[in-house]
PDB file of C-alpha atoms in Angstrom:
ATOM      1  CA  MET N  99      50.443 200.239  77.620  1.00 93.00           C
ATOM      2  CA  ILE N 100      54.017 201.863  78.319  1.00 97.00           C
ATOM      3  CA  MET N 101      56.150 201.050  75.650  1.00 98.00           C
ATOM      4  CA  ILE N 102      59.200 203.548  76.819  1.00 98.00           C
ATOM      5  CA  LYS N 103      59.472 204.969  80.396  1.00 97.00           C
ATOM      6  CA  ALA N 104      63.039 206.444  80.892  1.00 97.00           C
ATOM      7  CA  GLU N 105      63.121 207.776  84.656  1.00 95.00           C
ATOM      8  CA  HIS N 106      65.923 210.773  85.333  1.00 95.00           C
ATOM      9  CA  ILE N 107      68.180 209.982  82.710  1.00 95.00           C
ATOM     10  CA  TYR N 108      71.979 211.538  82.935  1.00 95.00           C
ATOM     11  CA  LYS N 109      74.019 211.025  79.678  1.00 96.00           C
ATOM     12  CA  LYS N 110      77.847 212.691  79.681  1.00 94.00           C
ATOM     13  CA  PHE N 111      80.213 212.231  77.157  1.00 95.00           C
ATOM     14  CA  GLY N 112      83.598 212.893  79.123  1.00 94.00           C
ATOM     15  CA  THR N 113      82.905 216.962  80.877  1.00 93.00           C
ATOM     16  CA  LEU N 114      79.963 217.610  78.578  1.00 95.00           C
ATOM     17  CA  GLU N 115      76.527 216.467  80.307  1.00 95.00           C
ATOM     18  CA  VAL N 116      74.100 216.024  77.129  1.00 97.00           C
ATOM     19  CA  LEU N 117      71.200 214.891  79.070  1.00 97.00           C
ATOM     20  CA  GLN N 118      70.139 215.927  82.310  1.00 97.00           C
ATOM     21  CA  ASP N 119      67.266 214.510  84.403  1.00 96.00           C
ATOM     22  CA  VAL N 120      65.309 213.524  81.135  1.00 97.00           C
ATOM     23  CA  SER N 121      62.384 211.897  82.212  1.00 97.00           C
ATOM     24  CA  LEU N 122      59.638 210.198  78.870  1.00 98.00           C
ATOM     25  CA  GLU N 123      56.496 207.620  78.994  1.00 98.00           C
ATOM     26  CA  VAL N 124      55.563 206.946  75.396  1.00 98.00           C
ATOM     27  CA  HIS N 125      52.230 204.624  75.973  1.00 98.00           C
ATOM     28  CA  LYS N 126      51.904 202.168  73.005  1.00 98.00           C
ATOM     29  CA  GLY N 127      50.331 203.645  69.894  1.00 97.00           C
ATOM     30  CA  GLU N 128      51.275 206.841  71.205  1.00 98.00           C
ATOM     31  CA  VAL N 129      53.767 208.821  68.147  1.00 98.00           C
ATOM     32  CA  ILE N 130      55.986 211.098  69.817  1.00 98.00           C
ATOM     33  CA  SER N 131      57.642 214.109  68.364  1.00 98.00           C
ATOM     34  CA  VAL N 132      60.854 215.300  69.410  1.00 98.00           C
ATOM     35  CA  ILE N 133      61.833 219.090  68.535  1.00 97.00           C
ATOM     36  CA  GLY N 134      64.503 221.330  69.744  1.00 97.00           C
ATOM     37  CA  PRO N 135      67.290 223.452  68.209  1.00 95.00           C
ATOM     38  CA  SER N 136      70.616 221.605  67.499  1.00 93.00           C
ATOM     39  CA  GLY N 137      72.837 220.228  70.407  1.00 94.00           C
ATOM     40  CA  SER N 138      69.833 219.852  72.862  1.00 96.00           C
ATOM     41  CA  GLY N 139      70.140 216.443  73.061  1.00 97.00           C
ATOM     42  CA  LYS N 140      67.433 214.813  70.989  1.00 97.00           C
ATOM     43  CA  SER N 141      69.585 212.223  69.039  1.00 97.00           C
ATOM     44  CA  THR N 142      71.214 211.376  72.122  1.00 97.00           C
ATOM     45  CA  LEU N 143      67.503 210.442  73.901  1.00 98.00           C
ATOM     46  CA  LEU N 144      67.282 208.375  71.194  1.00 97.00           C
ATOM     47  CA  ARG N 145      70.625 206.752  71.013  1.00 97.00           C
ATOM     48  CA  CYS N 146      69.901 205.885  74.762  1.00 97.00           C
ATOM     49  CA  LEU N 147      66.314 204.526  74.184  1.00 97.00           C
ATOM     50  CA  ASN N 148      67.731 201.660  72.276  1.00 95.00           C
ATOM     51  CA  HIS N 149      70.674 200.746  74.319  1.00 94.00           C
ATOM     52  CA  LEU N 150      73.525 202.606  71.556  1.00 95.00           C
ATOM     53  CA  GLU N 151      74.782 204.657  74.207  1.00 95.00           C
ATOM     54  CA  LYS N 152      74.649 203.615  77.885  1.00 92.00           C
ATOM     55  CA  ILE N 153      73.164 206.327  80.015  1.00 94.00           C
ATOM     56  CA  ASN N 154      75.702 207.189  83.004  1.00 92.00           C
ATOM     57  CA  LYS N 155      72.517 207.375  85.899  1.00 92.00           C
ATOM     58  CA  GLY N 156      68.476 206.769  85.635  1.00 93.00           C
ATOM     59  CA  SER N 157      66.798 204.004  84.133  1.00 93.00           C
ATOM     60  CA  ILE N 158      64.963 203.058  81.091  1.00 95.00           C
ATOM     61  CA  GLN N 159      62.082 200.322  80.790  1.00 95.00           C
ATOM     62  CA  ILE N 160      61.363 199.071  77.488  1.00 97.00           C
ATOM     63  CA  GLU N 161      57.739 196.973  77.939  1.00 96.00           C
ATOM     64  CA  GLY N 162      58.223 196.659  81.313  1.00 93.00           C
ATOM     65  CA  SER N 163      61.806 195.409  80.917  1.00 92.00           C
ATOM     66  CA  TYR N 164      64.859 197.207  82.225  1.00 91.00           C
ATOM     67  CA  ILE N 165      67.931 198.016  79.925  1.00 93.00           C
ATOM     68  CA  ALA N 166      69.073 200.403  81.860  1.00 90.00           C
ATOM     69  CA  GLY N 167      69.914 202.154  85.185  1.00 84.00           C
ATOM     70  CA  GLU N 168      68.017 200.535  88.341  1.00 70.00           C
ATOM     71  CA  ASP N 169      65.495 197.645  88.795  1.00 59.00           C
ATOM     72  CA  ALA N 170      62.124 197.949  91.018  1.00 56.00           C
ATOM     73  CA  HIS N 171      63.985 197.619  94.130  1.00 60.00           C
ATOM     74  CA  GLY N 172      66.505 200.089  93.346  1.00 61.00           C
ATOM     75  CA  LYS N 173      69.163 197.313  92.421  1.00 63.00           C
ATOM     76  CA  LYS N 174      71.407 198.589  89.956  1.00 66.00           C
ATOM     77  CA  LEU N 175      71.705 197.114  86.819  1.00 62.00           C
ATOM     78  CA  SER N 176      75.030 195.794  84.714  1.00 52.00           C
ATOM     79  CA  ILE N 177      74.809 198.963  82.085  1.00 51.00           C
ATOM     80  CA  ILE N 178      75.611 200.919  84.857  1.00 49.00           C
ATOM     81  CA  LYS N 179      77.781 198.587  87.477  1.00 47.00           C
ATOM     82  CA  LYS N 180      78.792 195.360  87.600  1.00 47.00           C
ATOM     83  CA  GLU N 181      76.241 194.321  90.087  1.00 48.00           C
ATOM     84  CA  LEU N 182      74.675 191.609  87.539  1.00 45.00           C
ATOM     85  CA  SER N 183      70.812 191.772  87.733  1.00 62.00           C
ATOM     86  CA  ILE N 184      70.343 191.397  84.208  1.00 74.00           C
ATOM     87  CA  THR N 185      72.475 190.183  81.234  1.00 82.00           C
ATOM     88  CA  GLU N 186      73.715 192.550  78.141  1.00 84.00           C
ATOM     89  CA  LYS N 187      71.990 189.462  76.193  1.00 88.00           C
ATOM     90  CA  GLU N 188      68.472 190.078  77.872  1.00 89.00           C
ATOM     91  CA  ILE N 189      69.161 193.699  77.331  1.00 91.00           C
ATOM     92  CA  ARG N 190      69.648 192.847  73.767  1.00 91.00           C
ATOM     93  CA  LEU N 191      66.754 190.749  73.638  1.00 92.00           C
ATOM     94  CA  THR N 192      64.518 193.761  74.630  1.00 94.00           C
ATOM     95  CA  CYS N 193      66.173 195.933  72.262  1.00 94.00           C
ATOM     96  CA  LYS N 194      64.977 194.264  69.403  1.00 94.00           C
ATOM     97  CA  LYS N 195      61.324 194.967  69.812  1.00 96.00           C
ATOM     98  CA  ILE N 196      63.017 198.498  68.580  1.00 98.00           C
ATOM     99  CA  GLY N 197      63.745 199.916  65.498  1.00 97.00           C
ATOM    100  CA  MET N 198      65.761 202.962  64.613  1.00 96.00           C
ATOM    101  CA  VAL N 199      65.934 204.839  61.091  1.00 97.00           C
ATOM    102  CA  PHE N 200      69.047 206.984  61.207  1.00 94.00           C
ATOM    103  CA  GLN N 201      70.109 210.656  59.142  1.00 91.00           C
ATOM    104  CA  ASN N 202      71.570 208.964  56.800  1.00 90.00           C
ATOM    105  CA  PHE N 203      70.043 206.130  55.588  1.00 90.00           C
ATOM    106  CA  HIS N 204      73.200 203.210  56.833  1.00 90.00           C
ATOM    107  CA  LEU N 205      72.244 201.133  53.686  1.00 95.00           C
ATOM    108  CA  PHE N 206      74.720 198.436  52.687  1.00 96.00           C
ATOM    109  CA  PRO N 207      76.373 199.967  48.898  1.00 96.00           C
ATOM    110  CA  HIS N 208      77.098 196.275  47.995  1.00 97.00           C
ATOM    111  CA  LYS N 209      73.873 194.747  48.631  1.00 97.00           C
ATOM    112  CA  THR N 210      70.707 195.453  46.081  1.00 98.00           C
ATOM    113  CA  VAL N 211      67.450 197.132  47.759  1.00 98.00           C
ATOM    114  CA  LEU N 212      66.261 193.499  48.547  1.00 98.00           C
ATOM    115  CA  GLN N 213      69.163 191.918  50.013  1.00 98.00           C
ATOM    116  CA  ASN N 214      69.282 195.252  52.530  1.00 97.00           C
ATOM    117  CA  ILE N 215      66.173 194.437  53.628  1.00 98.00           C
ATOM    118  CA  ILE N 216      66.371 190.353  53.890  1.00 98.00           C
ATOM    119  CA  GLU N 217      69.731 190.730  55.664  1.00 96.00           C
ATOM    120  CA  ALA N 218      68.661 191.201  59.067  1.00 95.00           C
ATOM    121  CA  PRO N 219      65.885 188.624  59.333  1.00 96.00           C
ATOM    122  CA  MET N 220      67.567 186.105  57.680  1.00 97.00           C
ATOM    123  CA  THR N 221      71.083 186.582  60.639  1.00 95.00           C
ATOM    124  CA  VAL N 222      69.368 187.714  63.381  1.00 93.00           C
ATOM    125  CA  ASN N 223      65.802 186.065  63.205  1.00 93.00           C
ATOM    126  CA  LYS N 224      67.329 183.001  61.350  1.00 94.00           C
ATOM    127  CA  MET N 225      64.334 183.476  58.880  1.00 96.00           C
ATOM    128  CA  SER N 226      64.379 180.912  56.033  1.00 97.00           C
ATOM    129  CA  LYS N 227      65.552 183.226  52.533  1.00 97.00           C
ATOM    130  CA  ALA N 228      62.037 182.543  50.968  1.00 97.00           C
ATOM    131  CA  GLU N 229      59.932 183.737  54.245  1.00 97.00           C
ATOM    132  CA  ALA N 230      62.189 187.020  54.213  1.00 97.00           C
ATOM    133  CA  ILE N 231      62.060 187.773  50.997  1.00 97.00           C
ATOM    134  CA  LYS N 232      58.110 187.676  51.046  1.00 97.00           C
ATOM    135  CA  GLU N 233      58.178 190.000  53.872  1.00 97.00           C
ATOM    136  CA  ALA N 234      60.491 192.326  52.281  1.00 98.00           C
ATOM    137  CA  GLU N 235      58.414 192.774  49.063  1.00 98.00           C
ATOM    138  CA  LEU N 236      55.249 193.580  51.240  1.00 97.00           C
ATOM    139  CA  LEU N 237      57.150 196.146  52.919  1.00 97.00           C
ATOM    140  CA  LEU N 238      58.671 197.636  49.803  1.00 97.00           C
ATOM    141  CA  GLN N 239      55.127 197.662  48.466  1.00 97.00           C
ATOM    142  CA  LYS N 240      54.054 199.336  51.537  1.00 95.00           C
ATOM    143  CA  VAL N 241      56.458 202.519  51.280  1.00 96.00           C
ATOM    144  CA  GLY N 242      56.062 202.379  47.182  1.00 95.00           C
ATOM    145  CA  LEU N 243      59.745 200.743  46.206  1.00 97.00           C
ATOM    146  CA  LEU N 244      58.592 197.135  44.933  1.00 97.00           C
ATOM    147  CA  ASP N 245      59.953 197.783  41.382  1.00 97.00           C
ATOM    148  CA  LYS N 246      63.085 199.132  43.045  1.00 97.00           C
ATOM    149  CA  ARG N 247      64.011 195.761  44.560  1.00 97.00           C
ATOM    150  CA  ASP N 248      66.564 194.567  42.726  1.00 98.00           C
ATOM    151  CA  VAL N 249      68.742 197.412  42.108  1.00 98.00           C
ATOM    152  CA  TYR N 250      71.542 198.955  44.198  1.00 98.00           C
ATOM    153  CA  PRO N 251      71.683 202.130  47.041  1.00 97.00           C
ATOM    154  CA  SER N 252      73.849 204.206  44.450  1.00 96.00           C
ATOM    155  CA  GLN N 253      70.796 203.866  41.869  1.00 97.00           C
ATOM    156  CA  ILE N 254      68.123 205.627  43.856  1.00 97.00           C
ATOM    157  CA  SER N 255      67.155 208.865  45.042  1.00 96.00           C
ATOM    158  CA  GLY N 256      67.745 210.017  49.345  1.00 95.00           C
ATOM    159  CA  GLY N 257      64.541 210.164  49.517  1.00 96.00           C
ATOM    160  CA  GLN N 258      63.986 206.506  48.290  1.00 97.00           C
ATOM    161  CA  LYS N 259      66.863 205.553  50.198  1.00 96.00           C
ATOM    162  CA  GLN N 260      65.184 206.765  53.270  1.00 97.00           C
ATOM    163  CA  ARG N 261      62.514 204.405  52.458  1.00 97.00           C
ATOM    164  CA  VAL N 262      64.296 200.980  52.380  1.00 97.00           C
ATOM    165  CA  ALA N 263      65.741 202.294  55.218  1.00 97.00           C
ATOM    166  CA  ILE N 264      62.789 202.169  56.904  1.00 97.00           C
ATOM    167  CA  ALA N 265      61.582 199.021  55.423  1.00 97.00           C
ATOM    168  CA  ARG N 266      64.616 198.104  56.706  1.00 97.00           C
ATOM    169  CA  ALA N 267      63.470 198.196  60.542  1.00 97.00           C
ATOM    170  CA  LEU N 268      60.186 197.066  59.842  1.00 97.00           C
ATOM    171  CA  ALA N 269      61.354 194.061  58.392  1.00 97.00           C
ATOM    172  CA  MET N 270      62.372 192.659  61.887  1.00 96.00           C
ATOM    173  CA  ASN N 271      58.879 193.338  62.951  1.00 96.00           C
ATOM    174  CA  PRO N 272      59.519 195.947  65.988  1.00 97.00           C
ATOM    175  CA  ASP N 273      57.154 197.210  68.642  1.00 98.00           C
ATOM    176  CA  ILE N 274      58.396 200.493  68.659  1.00 98.00           C
ATOM    177  CA  MET N 275      60.042 202.824  65.929  1.00 98.00           C
ATOM    178  CA  LEU N 276      62.896 205.824  66.671  1.00 98.00           C
ATOM    179  CA  PHE N 277      63.072 208.182  63.843  1.00 98.00           C
ATOM    180  CA  ASP N 278      65.890 210.494  64.562  1.00 97.00           C
ATOM    181  CA  GLU N 279      65.718 213.947  61.763  1.00 95.00           C
ATOM    182  CA  PRO N 280      64.968 210.822  58.906  1.00 95.00           C
ATOM    183  CA  THR N 281      64.264 213.879  56.604  1.00 95.00           C
ATOM    184  CA  SER N 282      66.992 216.152  57.303  1.00 92.00           C
ATOM    185  CA  ALA N 283      70.159 214.995  54.900  1.00 89.00           C
ATOM    186  CA  LEU N 284      67.361 215.169  51.805  1.00 93.00           C
ATOM    187  CA  ASP N 285      66.845 217.741  49.565  1.00 91.00           C
ATOM    188  CA  PRO N 286      63.533 219.250  50.497  1.00 90.00           C
ATOM    189  CA  GLU N 287      61.876 218.423  47.438  1.00 90.00           C
ATOM    190  CA  LEU N 288      62.453 214.515  48.728  1.00 93.00           C
ATOM    191  CA  VAL N 289      61.069 215.246  52.345  1.00 94.00           C
ATOM    192  CA  GLY N 290      57.132 214.455  51.263  1.00 94.00           C
ATOM    193  CA  GLU N 291      57.832 211.091  50.373  1.00 95.00           C
ATOM    194  CA  VAL N 292      59.505 210.092  53.140  1.00 96.00           C
ATOM    195  CA  LEU N 293      57.220 211.992  55.735  1.00 96.00           C
ATOM    196  CA  THR N 294      53.758 210.250  54.233  1.00 96.00           C
ATOM    197  CA  VAL N 295      55.986 206.641  54.768  1.00 96.00           C
ATOM    198  CA  ILE N 296      55.934 207.706  58.447  1.00 97.00           C
ATOM    199  CA  LYS N 297      52.573 209.437  58.447  1.00 96.00           C
ATOM    200  CA  GLU N 298      50.979 205.555  57.284  1.00 96.00           C
ATOM    201  CA  LEU N 299      52.542 204.257  60.062  1.00 97.00           C
ATOM    202  CA  ALA N 300      50.839 206.219  62.577  1.00 96.00           C
ATOM    203  CA  LYS N 301      47.603 205.524  60.726  1.00 95.00           C
ATOM    204  CA  ASP N 302      48.650 201.994  61.469  1.00 96.00           C
ATOM    205  CA  HIS N 303      49.293 203.136  65.207  1.00 96.00           C
ATOM    206  CA  MET N 304      52.631 201.817  65.434  1.00 98.00           C
ATOM    207  CA  THR N 305      54.596 203.296  68.691  1.00 98.00           C
ATOM    208  CA  MET N 306      56.688 206.150  67.455  1.00 98.00           C
ATOM    209  CA  VAL N 307      59.340 209.043  68.952  1.00 98.00           C
ATOM    210  CA  VAL N 308      60.308 210.862  66.178  1.00 98.00           C
ATOM    211  CA  VAL N 309      63.147 213.506  66.133  1.00 98.00           C
ATOM    212  CA  THR N 310      62.564 216.334  63.684  1.00 96.00           C
ATOM    213  CA  HIS N 311      62.894 219.413  62.750  1.00 94.00           C
ATOM    214  CA  GLU N 312      59.439 219.779  60.561  1.00 95.00           C
ATOM    215  CA  MET N 313      57.121 221.581  62.282  1.00 95.00           C
ATOM    216  CA  ALA N 314      54.217 221.050  60.207  1.00 94.00           C
ATOM    217  CA  PHE N 315      54.823 217.250  60.536  1.00 96.00           C
ATOM    218  CA  ALA N 316      54.626 217.639  64.599  1.00 96.00           C
ATOM    219  CA  ARG N 317      51.859 219.517  64.371  1.00 96.00           C
ATOM    220  CA  GLU N 318      49.636 217.443  62.308  1.00 95.00           C
ATOM    221  CA  VAL N 319      51.012 213.674  63.413  1.00 96.00           C
ATOM    222  CA  SER N 320      51.655 213.908  67.028  1.00 97.00           C
ATOM    223  CA  ASP N 321      49.847 212.897  69.835  1.00 98.00           C
ATOM    224  CA  ARG N 322      52.486 214.589  72.187  1.00 98.00           C
ATOM    225  CA  VAL N 323      55.355 216.755  71.360  1.00 98.00           C
ATOM    226  CA  VAL N 324      58.595 217.143  73.557  1.00 98.00           C
ATOM    227  CA  PHE N 325      60.637 220.212  73.460  1.00 98.00           C
ATOM    228  CA  MET N 326      64.237 219.609  74.500  1.00 98.00           C
ATOM    229  CA  ASP N 327      66.954 222.687  75.180  1.00 97.00           C
ATOM    230  CA  GLN N 328      70.490 222.221  76.560  1.00 96.00           C
ATOM    231  CA  GLY N 329      69.546 218.718  77.832  1.00 97.00           C
ATOM    232  CA  GLN N 330      66.568 219.063  79.182  1.00 98.00           C
ATOM    233  CA  ILE N 331      63.061 218.381  78.304  1.00 98.00           C
ATOM    234  CA  ILE N 332      60.996 222.162  78.436  1.00 97.00           C
ATOM    235  CA  GLU N 333      57.760 221.175  77.793  1.00 97.00           C
ATOM    236  CA  ASP N 334      56.149 217.892  76.517  1.00 98.00           C
ATOM    237  CA  ALA N 335      52.549 218.947  75.507  1.00 98.00           C
ATOM    238  CA  SER N 336      49.814 218.518  73.248  1.00 98.00           C
ATOM    239  CA  PRO N 337      50.860 219.914  69.654  1.00 97.00           C
ATOM    240  CA  GLN N 338      47.719 222.563  69.682  1.00 97.00           C
ATOM    241  CA  LYS N 339      49.051 223.372  73.275  1.00 97.00           C
ATOM    242  CA  LEU N 340      52.644 223.451  72.545  1.00 97.00           C
ATOM    243  CA  PHE N 341      52.571 225.338  68.947  1.00 96.00           C
ATOM    244  CA  THR N 342      49.852 228.048  69.921  1.00 95.00           C
ATOM    245  CA  ASP N 343      50.574 228.425  73.804  1.00 95.00           C
ATOM    246  CA  PRO N 344      54.011 227.093  74.616  1.00 95.00           C
ATOM    247  CA  ASP N 345      54.820 227.682  78.728  1.00 93.00           C
ATOM    248  CA  HIS N 346      58.436 228.607  78.134  1.00 93.00           C
ATOM    249  CA  PRO N 347      59.891 231.466  76.277  1.00 94.00           C
ATOM    250  CA  ARG N 348      62.468 229.747  74.135  1.00 94.00           C
ATOM    251  CA  ILE N 349      59.823 227.621  72.739  1.00 96.00           C
ATOM    252  CA  LYS N 350      58.617 230.431  71.534  1.00 94.00           C
ATOM    253  CA  THR N 351      61.868 232.387  69.793  1.00 94.00           C
ATOM    254  CA  PHE N 352      62.384 228.769  68.461  1.00 95.00           C
ATOM    255  CA  LEU N 353      58.985 228.345  67.125  1.00 94.00           C
ATOM    256  CA  GLU N 354      59.054 231.942  65.613  1.00 91.00           C
ATOM    257  CA  LYS N 355      62.635 230.817  63.500  1.00 87.00           C
ATOM    258  CA  MET N 356      60.982 227.640  62.214  1.00 82.00           C
ATOM    259  CA  ILE N 357      57.933 228.783  61.418  1.00 66.00           C
TER     260      ILE N 357
END
């Protein structure tokens, strides 16, 4: 089953073309790592996949439903022009299937760990408080932080904050998880605890796209590794192929500096 299908997408910020003819398919249960130099369009690609950024050209489908671009008949969707093929409400419903974890946690500082996790299920999914708490405690146990349920974000480490952010995203019961450099804001000694949680999700066959600078993680956990440079996908291959025998010399140069 194809969970994400992006076809020939382009994204500009002013005159700067950040994504150029990018196509990507992600199947159910796959873990895709996206690597490449800073400024190559990796984070922008993720933000387009969950509609945080609107593409200028191309199309994106999530589990067969268009959220951007053209429908099966070539008709432009509302995201590109005003010819209404789908509504913003329909797009938002489709995007609820996607959970996203950012570099910098984005936790509510005035809410406890538990309150951070139950907020969206109660507000968006209209879940009862008792049910939301029950699910949140299960998720906190999953990420190893049940003992921190009643503390505030300022009282826990960066690695713990990121694990809370992962639990918060999972609380919406997504089919797909997107991770935008989830360890880049962490001290080196805290990176492992976050990667361990993501590895556990991989074992549970969660469909994931992970933008990362952690080459060992990408090599160990990914089904495929996508290398981006200057707004394009240069190679999409198995970890074995990309890390040992990449097709493009730019990848070899990058890996020599990273590994």
